[in-house]
Amino acid sequence: MTTYDDDSRTLTEWSRTLSQALQILDLEVDHARILELTRRTSEYMSPEAAMVSAFMVGYAAGTVTTDGRDEASAAVEKAVSTVMTVIEKDEQAQEKQGWTGTAQ
């Protein structure tokens, strides 16, 4: 049985491997935040959309000029927050519409 500690260790090791391979050594990945993003996106849209969201967050954060780990982490957090805001606004808009347009 896989435990949270095993999963966490695996994610940490994978992140280190990718950081070295991609030469982005100044980034410390907030696994919990990324997993929250993908979980919310998956619930709202689909598992495939969750993967696209994670990619888009990384891409958006990568376009920001940063100087060091703190600024890189802030760029990722800003991108994650933006995606979460989009999901929340869409959820609120759907709640306001109620049964309108559902053919039920």
PDB file of C-alpha atoms in Angstrom, residues 1-95:
ATOM      1  CA  MET A   1       0.000   0.000   0.000  1.00  0.00           C
ATOM      2  CA  THR A   2       1.355   3.397  -0.986  1.00  0.00           C
ATOM      3  CA  THR A   3       1.322   6.007   1.762  1.00  0.00           C
ATOM      4  CA  TYR A   4       1.278   9.784   1.654  1.00  0.00           C
ATOM      5  CA  ASP A   5       4.946   9.804   2.684  1.00  0.00           C
ATOM      6  CA  ASP A   6       5.817   7.465  -0.190  1.00  0.00           C
ATOM      7  CA  ASP A   7       3.916   9.634  -2.655  1.00  0.00           C
ATOM      8  CA  SER A   8       5.495  12.792  -1.273  1.00  0.00           C
ATOM      9  CA  ARG A   9       8.984  11.294  -1.475  1.00  0.00           C
ATOM     10  CA  THR A  10       8.350  10.117  -5.039  1.00  0.00           C
ATOM     11  CA  LEU A  11       7.122  13.567  -6.093  1.00  0.00           C
ATOM     12  CA  THR A  12      10.117  15.229  -4.478  1.00  0.00           C
ATOM     13  CA  GLU A  13      12.560  12.886  -6.182  1.00  0.00           C
ATOM     14  CA  TRP A  14      10.811  13.290  -9.542  1.00  0.00           C
ATOM     15  CA  SER A  15      10.832  17.080  -9.178  1.00  0.00           C
ATOM     16  CA  ARG A  16      14.563  17.050  -8.441  1.00  0.00           C
ATOM     17  CA  THR A  17      15.226  14.811 -11.421  1.00  0.00           C
ATOM     18  CA  LEU A  18      13.233  17.069 -13.736  1.00  0.00           C
ATOM     19  CA  SER A  19      14.727  20.250 -12.274  1.00  0.00           C
ATOM     20  CA  GLN A  20      18.211  18.978 -13.004  1.00  0.00           C
ATOM     21  CA  ALA A  21      17.326  17.703 -16.466  1.00  0.00           C
ATOM     22  CA  LEU A  22      15.554  20.955 -17.374  1.00  0.00           C
ATOM     23  CA  GLN A  23      18.202  23.092 -15.655  1.00  0.00           C
ATOM     24  CA  ILE A  24      15.733  24.981 -13.468  1.00  0.00           C
ATOM     25  CA  LEU A  25      17.567  24.482 -10.228  1.00  0.00           C
ATOM     26  CA  ASP A  26      16.155  27.586  -8.499  1.00  0.00           C
ATOM     27  CA  LEU A  27      12.589  26.255  -8.396  1.00  0.00           C
ATOM     28  CA  GLU A  28      11.136  24.512  -5.399  1.00  0.00           C
ATOM     29  CA  VAL A  29       7.849  22.875  -6.345  1.00  0.00           C
ATOM     30  CA  ASP A  30       4.871  23.297  -4.031  1.00  0.00           C
ATOM     31  CA  HIS A  31       3.423  19.857  -4.721  1.00  0.00           C
ATOM     32  CA  ALA A  32       0.366  20.403  -2.544  1.00  0.00           C
ATOM     33  CA  ARG A  33      -0.595  23.552  -4.445  1.00  0.00           C
ATOM     34  CA  ILE A  34      -0.115  21.963  -7.864  1.00  0.00           C
ATOM     35  CA  LEU A  35      -2.104  18.903  -6.775  1.00  0.00           C
ATOM     36  CA  GLU A  36      -4.869  21.201  -5.501  1.00  0.00           C
ATOM     37  CA  LEU A  37      -4.919  22.943  -8.888  1.00  0.00           C
ATOM     38  CA  THR A  38      -5.138  19.682 -10.804  1.00  0.00           C
ATOM     39  CA  ARG A  39      -7.756  18.234  -8.450  1.00  0.00           C
ATOM     40  CA  ARG A  40      -9.990  21.296  -8.775  1.00  0.00           C
ATOM     41  CA  THR A  41      -9.571  21.412 -12.540  1.00  0.00           C
ATOM     42  CA  SER A  42     -10.221  17.694 -12.847  1.00  0.00           C
ATOM     43  CA  GLU A  43     -13.416  17.975 -10.804  1.00  0.00           C
ATOM     44  CA  TYR A  44     -14.576  21.029 -12.719  1.00  0.00           C
ATOM     45  CA  MET A  45     -13.608  19.966 -16.240  1.00  0.00           C
ATOM     46  CA  SER A  46     -11.755  16.668 -16.726  1.00  0.00           C
ATOM     47  CA  PRO A  47      -8.482  14.909 -15.885  1.00  0.00           C
ATOM     48  CA  GLU A  48      -7.131  15.982 -19.266  1.00  0.00           C
ATOM     49  CA  ALA A  49      -7.961  19.619 -18.505  1.00  0.00           C
ATOM     50  CA  ALA A  50      -6.073  19.276 -15.224  1.00  0.00           C
ATOM     51  CA  MET A  51      -2.911  18.294 -17.079  1.00  0.00           C
ATOM     52  CA  VAL A  52      -3.341  21.177 -19.504  1.00  0.00           C
ATOM     53  CA  SER A  53      -3.881  23.566 -16.577  1.00  0.00           C
ATOM     54  CA  ALA A  54      -0.675  22.410 -14.897  1.00  0.00           C
ATOM     55  CA  PHE A  55       1.235  22.877 -18.145  1.00  0.00           C
ATOM     56  CA  MET A  56      -0.253  26.337 -18.712  1.00  0.00           C
ATOM     57  CA  VAL A  57       0.636  27.398 -15.151  1.00  0.00           C
ATOM     58  CA  GLY A  58       4.215  26.288 -15.696  1.00  0.00           C
ATOM     59  CA  TYR A  59       4.401  28.030 -19.032  1.00  0.00           C
ATOM     60  CA  ALA A  60       2.914  31.260 -17.668  1.00  0.00           C
ATOM     61  CA  ALA A  61       5.274  31.237 -14.707  1.00  0.00           C
ATOM     62  CA  GLY A  62       8.185  30.517 -17.039  1.00  0.00           C
ATOM     63  CA  THR A  63       7.521  33.645 -19.056  1.00  0.00           C
ATOM     64  CA  VAL A  64       8.049  35.835 -15.981  1.00  0.00           C
ATOM     65  CA  THR A  65      11.546  37.175 -15.440  1.00  0.00           C
ATOM     66  CA  THR A  66      12.583  36.140 -11.956  1.00  0.00           C
ATOM     67  CA  ASP A  67      15.628  36.432  -9.794  1.00  0.00           C
ATOM     68  CA  GLY A  68      15.805  33.508  -7.432  1.00  0.00           C
ATOM     69  CA  ARG A  69      13.607  30.898  -5.823  1.00  0.00           C
ATOM     70  CA  ASP A  70      11.188  33.261  -4.059  1.00  0.00           C
ATOM     71  CA  GLU A  71      10.274  35.148  -7.228  1.00  0.00           C
ATOM     72  CA  ALA A  72       9.920  31.915  -9.213  1.00  0.00           C
ATOM     73  CA  SER A  73       7.604  30.503  -6.560  1.00  0.00           C
ATOM     74  CA  ALA A  74       5.609  33.736  -6.577  1.00  0.00           C
ATOM     75  CA  ALA A  75       5.221  33.503 -10.371  1.00  0.00           C
ATOM     76  CA  VAL A  76       3.882  29.961 -10.060  1.00  0.00           C
ATOM     77  CA  GLU A  77       1.513  30.966  -7.255  1.00  0.00           C
ATOM     78  CA  LYS A  78       0.197  33.906  -9.296  1.00  0.00           C
ATOM     79  CA  ALA A  79      -0.504  31.605 -12.240  1.00  0.00           C
ATOM     80  CA  VAL A  80      -2.179  28.977 -10.015  1.00  0.00           C
ATOM     81  CA  SER A  81      -4.303  31.663  -8.357  1.00  0.00           C
ATOM     82  CA  THR A  82      -5.395  32.941 -11.753  1.00  0.00           C
ATOM     83  CA  VAL A  83      -6.534  29.476 -12.865  1.00  0.00           C
ATOM     84  CA  MET A  84      -8.344  28.917  -9.558  1.00  0.00           C
ATOM     85  CA  THR A  85     -10.100  32.266  -9.983  1.00  0.00           C
ATOM     86  CA  VAL A  86     -11.249  31.286 -13.482  1.00  0.00           C
ATOM     87  CA  ILE A  87     -12.659  28.012 -12.131  1.00  0.00           C
ATOM     88  CA  GLU A  88     -14.419  29.776  -9.243  1.00  0.00           C
ATOM     89  CA  LYS A  89     -15.953  32.424 -11.533  1.00  0.00           C
ATOM     90  CA  ASP A  90     -17.166  29.771 -13.961  1.00  0.00           C
ATOM     91  CA  GLU A  91     -18.653  27.743 -11.102  1.00  0.00           C
ATOM     92  CA  GLN A  92     -20.438  30.833  -9.763  1.00  0.00           C
ATOM     93  CA  ALA A  93     -21.773  31.701 -13.217  1.00  0.00           C
ATOM     94  CA  GLN A  94     -23.147  28.180 -13.620  1.00  0.00           C
ATOM     95  CA  GLU A  95     -24.801  28.338 -10.190  1.00  0.00           C
TER      96      GLU A  95
END
